[in-house]
Tab-separated table of C-alpha atoms in Angstrom:
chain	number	residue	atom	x	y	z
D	1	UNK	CA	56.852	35.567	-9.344
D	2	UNK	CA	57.260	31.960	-9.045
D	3	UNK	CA	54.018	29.374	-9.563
D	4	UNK	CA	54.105	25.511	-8.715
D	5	UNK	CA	51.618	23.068	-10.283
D	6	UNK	CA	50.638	20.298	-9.567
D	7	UNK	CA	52.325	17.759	-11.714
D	8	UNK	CA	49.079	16.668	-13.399
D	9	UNK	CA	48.320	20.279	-14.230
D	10	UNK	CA	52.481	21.022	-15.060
D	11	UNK	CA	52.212	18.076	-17.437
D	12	UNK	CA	48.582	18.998	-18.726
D	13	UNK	CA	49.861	22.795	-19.517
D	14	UNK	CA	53.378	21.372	-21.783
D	15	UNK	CA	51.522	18.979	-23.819
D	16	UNK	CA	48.798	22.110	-24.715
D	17	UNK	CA	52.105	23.961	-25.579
D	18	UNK	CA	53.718	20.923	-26.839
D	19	UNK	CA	50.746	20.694	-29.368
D	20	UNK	CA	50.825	23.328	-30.726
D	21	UNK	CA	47.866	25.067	-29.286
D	22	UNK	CA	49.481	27.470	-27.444
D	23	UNK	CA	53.176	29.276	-28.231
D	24	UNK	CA	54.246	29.459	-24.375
D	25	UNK	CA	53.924	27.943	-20.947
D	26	UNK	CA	52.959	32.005	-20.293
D	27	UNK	CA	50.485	32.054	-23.052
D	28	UNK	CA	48.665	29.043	-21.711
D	29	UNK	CA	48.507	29.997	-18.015
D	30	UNK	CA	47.423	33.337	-18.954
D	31	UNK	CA	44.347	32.175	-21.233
D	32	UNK	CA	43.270	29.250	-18.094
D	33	UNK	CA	43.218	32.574	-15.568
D	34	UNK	CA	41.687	34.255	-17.856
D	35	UNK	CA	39.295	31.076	-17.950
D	36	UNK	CA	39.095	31.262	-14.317
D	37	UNK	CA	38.516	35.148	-13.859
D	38	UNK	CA	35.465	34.487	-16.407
D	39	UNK	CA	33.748	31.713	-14.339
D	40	UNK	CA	34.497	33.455	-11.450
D	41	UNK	CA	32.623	36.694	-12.750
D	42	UNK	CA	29.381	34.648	-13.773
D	43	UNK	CA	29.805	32.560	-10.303
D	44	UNK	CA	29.319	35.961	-8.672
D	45	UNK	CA	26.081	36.877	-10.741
D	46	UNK	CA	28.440	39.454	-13.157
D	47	UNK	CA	28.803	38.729	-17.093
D	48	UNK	CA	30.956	39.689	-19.402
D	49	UNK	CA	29.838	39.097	-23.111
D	50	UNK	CA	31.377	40.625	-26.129
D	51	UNK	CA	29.006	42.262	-28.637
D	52	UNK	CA	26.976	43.054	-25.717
D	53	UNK	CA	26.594	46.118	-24.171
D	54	UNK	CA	30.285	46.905	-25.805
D	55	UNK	CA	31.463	44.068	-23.563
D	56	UNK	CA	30.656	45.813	-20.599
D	57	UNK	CA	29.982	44.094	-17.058
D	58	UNK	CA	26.367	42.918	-16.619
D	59	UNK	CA	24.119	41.885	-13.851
D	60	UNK	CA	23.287	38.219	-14.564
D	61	UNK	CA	21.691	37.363	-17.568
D	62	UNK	CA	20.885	40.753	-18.500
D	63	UNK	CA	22.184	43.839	-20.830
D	64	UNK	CA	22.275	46.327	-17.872
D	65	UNK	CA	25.858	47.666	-16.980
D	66	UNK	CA	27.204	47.536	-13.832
D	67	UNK	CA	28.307	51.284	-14.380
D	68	UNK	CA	24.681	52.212	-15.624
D	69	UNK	CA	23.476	51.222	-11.921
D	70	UNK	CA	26.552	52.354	-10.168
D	71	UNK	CA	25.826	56.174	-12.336
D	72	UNK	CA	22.022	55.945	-11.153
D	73	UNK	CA	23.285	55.215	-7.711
D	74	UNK	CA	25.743	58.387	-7.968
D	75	UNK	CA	22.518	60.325	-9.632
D	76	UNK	CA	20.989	59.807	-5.707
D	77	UNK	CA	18.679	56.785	-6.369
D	78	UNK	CA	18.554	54.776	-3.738
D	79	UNK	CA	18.721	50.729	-3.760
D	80	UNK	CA	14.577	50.296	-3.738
D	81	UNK	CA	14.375	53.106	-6.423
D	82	UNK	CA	17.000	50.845	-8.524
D	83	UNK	CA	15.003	48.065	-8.325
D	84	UNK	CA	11.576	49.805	-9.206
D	85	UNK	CA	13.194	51.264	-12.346
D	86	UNK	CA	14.940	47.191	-13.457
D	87	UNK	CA	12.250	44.887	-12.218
D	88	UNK	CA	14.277	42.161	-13.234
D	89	UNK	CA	16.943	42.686	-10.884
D	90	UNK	CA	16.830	41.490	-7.174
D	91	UNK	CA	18.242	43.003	-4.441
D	92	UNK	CA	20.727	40.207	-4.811
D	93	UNK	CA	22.022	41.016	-8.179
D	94	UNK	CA	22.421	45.090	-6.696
D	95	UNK	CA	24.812	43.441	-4.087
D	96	UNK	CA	26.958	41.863	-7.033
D	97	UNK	CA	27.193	44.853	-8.229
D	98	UNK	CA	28.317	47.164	-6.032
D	99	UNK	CA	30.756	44.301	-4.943
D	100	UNK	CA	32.018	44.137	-8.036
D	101	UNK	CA	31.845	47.722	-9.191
D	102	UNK	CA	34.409	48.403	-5.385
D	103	UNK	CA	36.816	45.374	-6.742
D	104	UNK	CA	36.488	47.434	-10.391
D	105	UNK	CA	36.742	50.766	-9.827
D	106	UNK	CA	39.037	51.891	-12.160
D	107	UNK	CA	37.014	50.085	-15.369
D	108	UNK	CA	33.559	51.235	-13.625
D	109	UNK	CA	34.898	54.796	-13.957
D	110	UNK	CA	36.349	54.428	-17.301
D	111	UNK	CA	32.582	53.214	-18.683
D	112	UNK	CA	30.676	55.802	-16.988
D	113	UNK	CA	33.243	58.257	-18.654
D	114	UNK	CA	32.933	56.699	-22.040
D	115	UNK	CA	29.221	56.927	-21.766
D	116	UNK	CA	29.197	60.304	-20.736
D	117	UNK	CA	30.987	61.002	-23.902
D	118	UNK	CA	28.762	59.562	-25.988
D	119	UNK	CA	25.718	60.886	-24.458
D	120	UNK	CA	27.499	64.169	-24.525
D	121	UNK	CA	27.895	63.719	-28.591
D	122	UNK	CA	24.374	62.474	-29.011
D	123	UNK	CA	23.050	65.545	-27.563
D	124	UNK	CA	25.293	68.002	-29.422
């Protein structure tokens, strides 16, 4: 794959590497997409915070999962019966998450698996 910068951004990204911040051109792209991918998330209503919720994806401001409401959804609740049960969220924040639960898939199923697991163990 071949990226071009602009040269204010090319010249921005060698002096960060230059400095001694960052040990590659390919370490400090990869940390500003990273950068990027995280604003985008919260710009989209979805958080990621670590120590919370294991790091998990969370509507807004809050400590519910994504995969918590995507499992309830699977469990036959439907959209109003979501929203009863997490008066906080708004039908808004249900549409971030099912957005973002299609565009996640594989890491939706891999927490709902997890937590299965644990439940599982906690009930054993």
């Amino acid at each position: 794959m071949e990226i071009t910068l602009d040269p204010e951004l090319e010249k921005f990204i060698r002096n960060q590497v230059q400095s001694g911040q960052y040990c590659s051109l390919d370490e400090a792209i990869n940390v500003a997409l990273r950068l990027l991918a995280t604003q985008t998330l919260a710009s989209q209503g979805i958080n990621k915070t670590p120590n919370v919720c294991g790091g998990d994806a969370c509507v807004g401001k809050t400590r519910i999962p994504v995969w918590s409401l995507v499992s309830d959804r699977r469990l036959g609740m439907s959209d109003p019966e979501i929203l009863a049960a997490f008066p906080t969220l708004s039908a808004v924040d249900l549409v971030n998450a099912w957005v973002y639960a299609e565009r996640h898939l594989e890491e939706i199923e891999s927490a709902i698996r997890e937590n299965e697991v644990i439940m599982e163990t906690e009930v054993e």
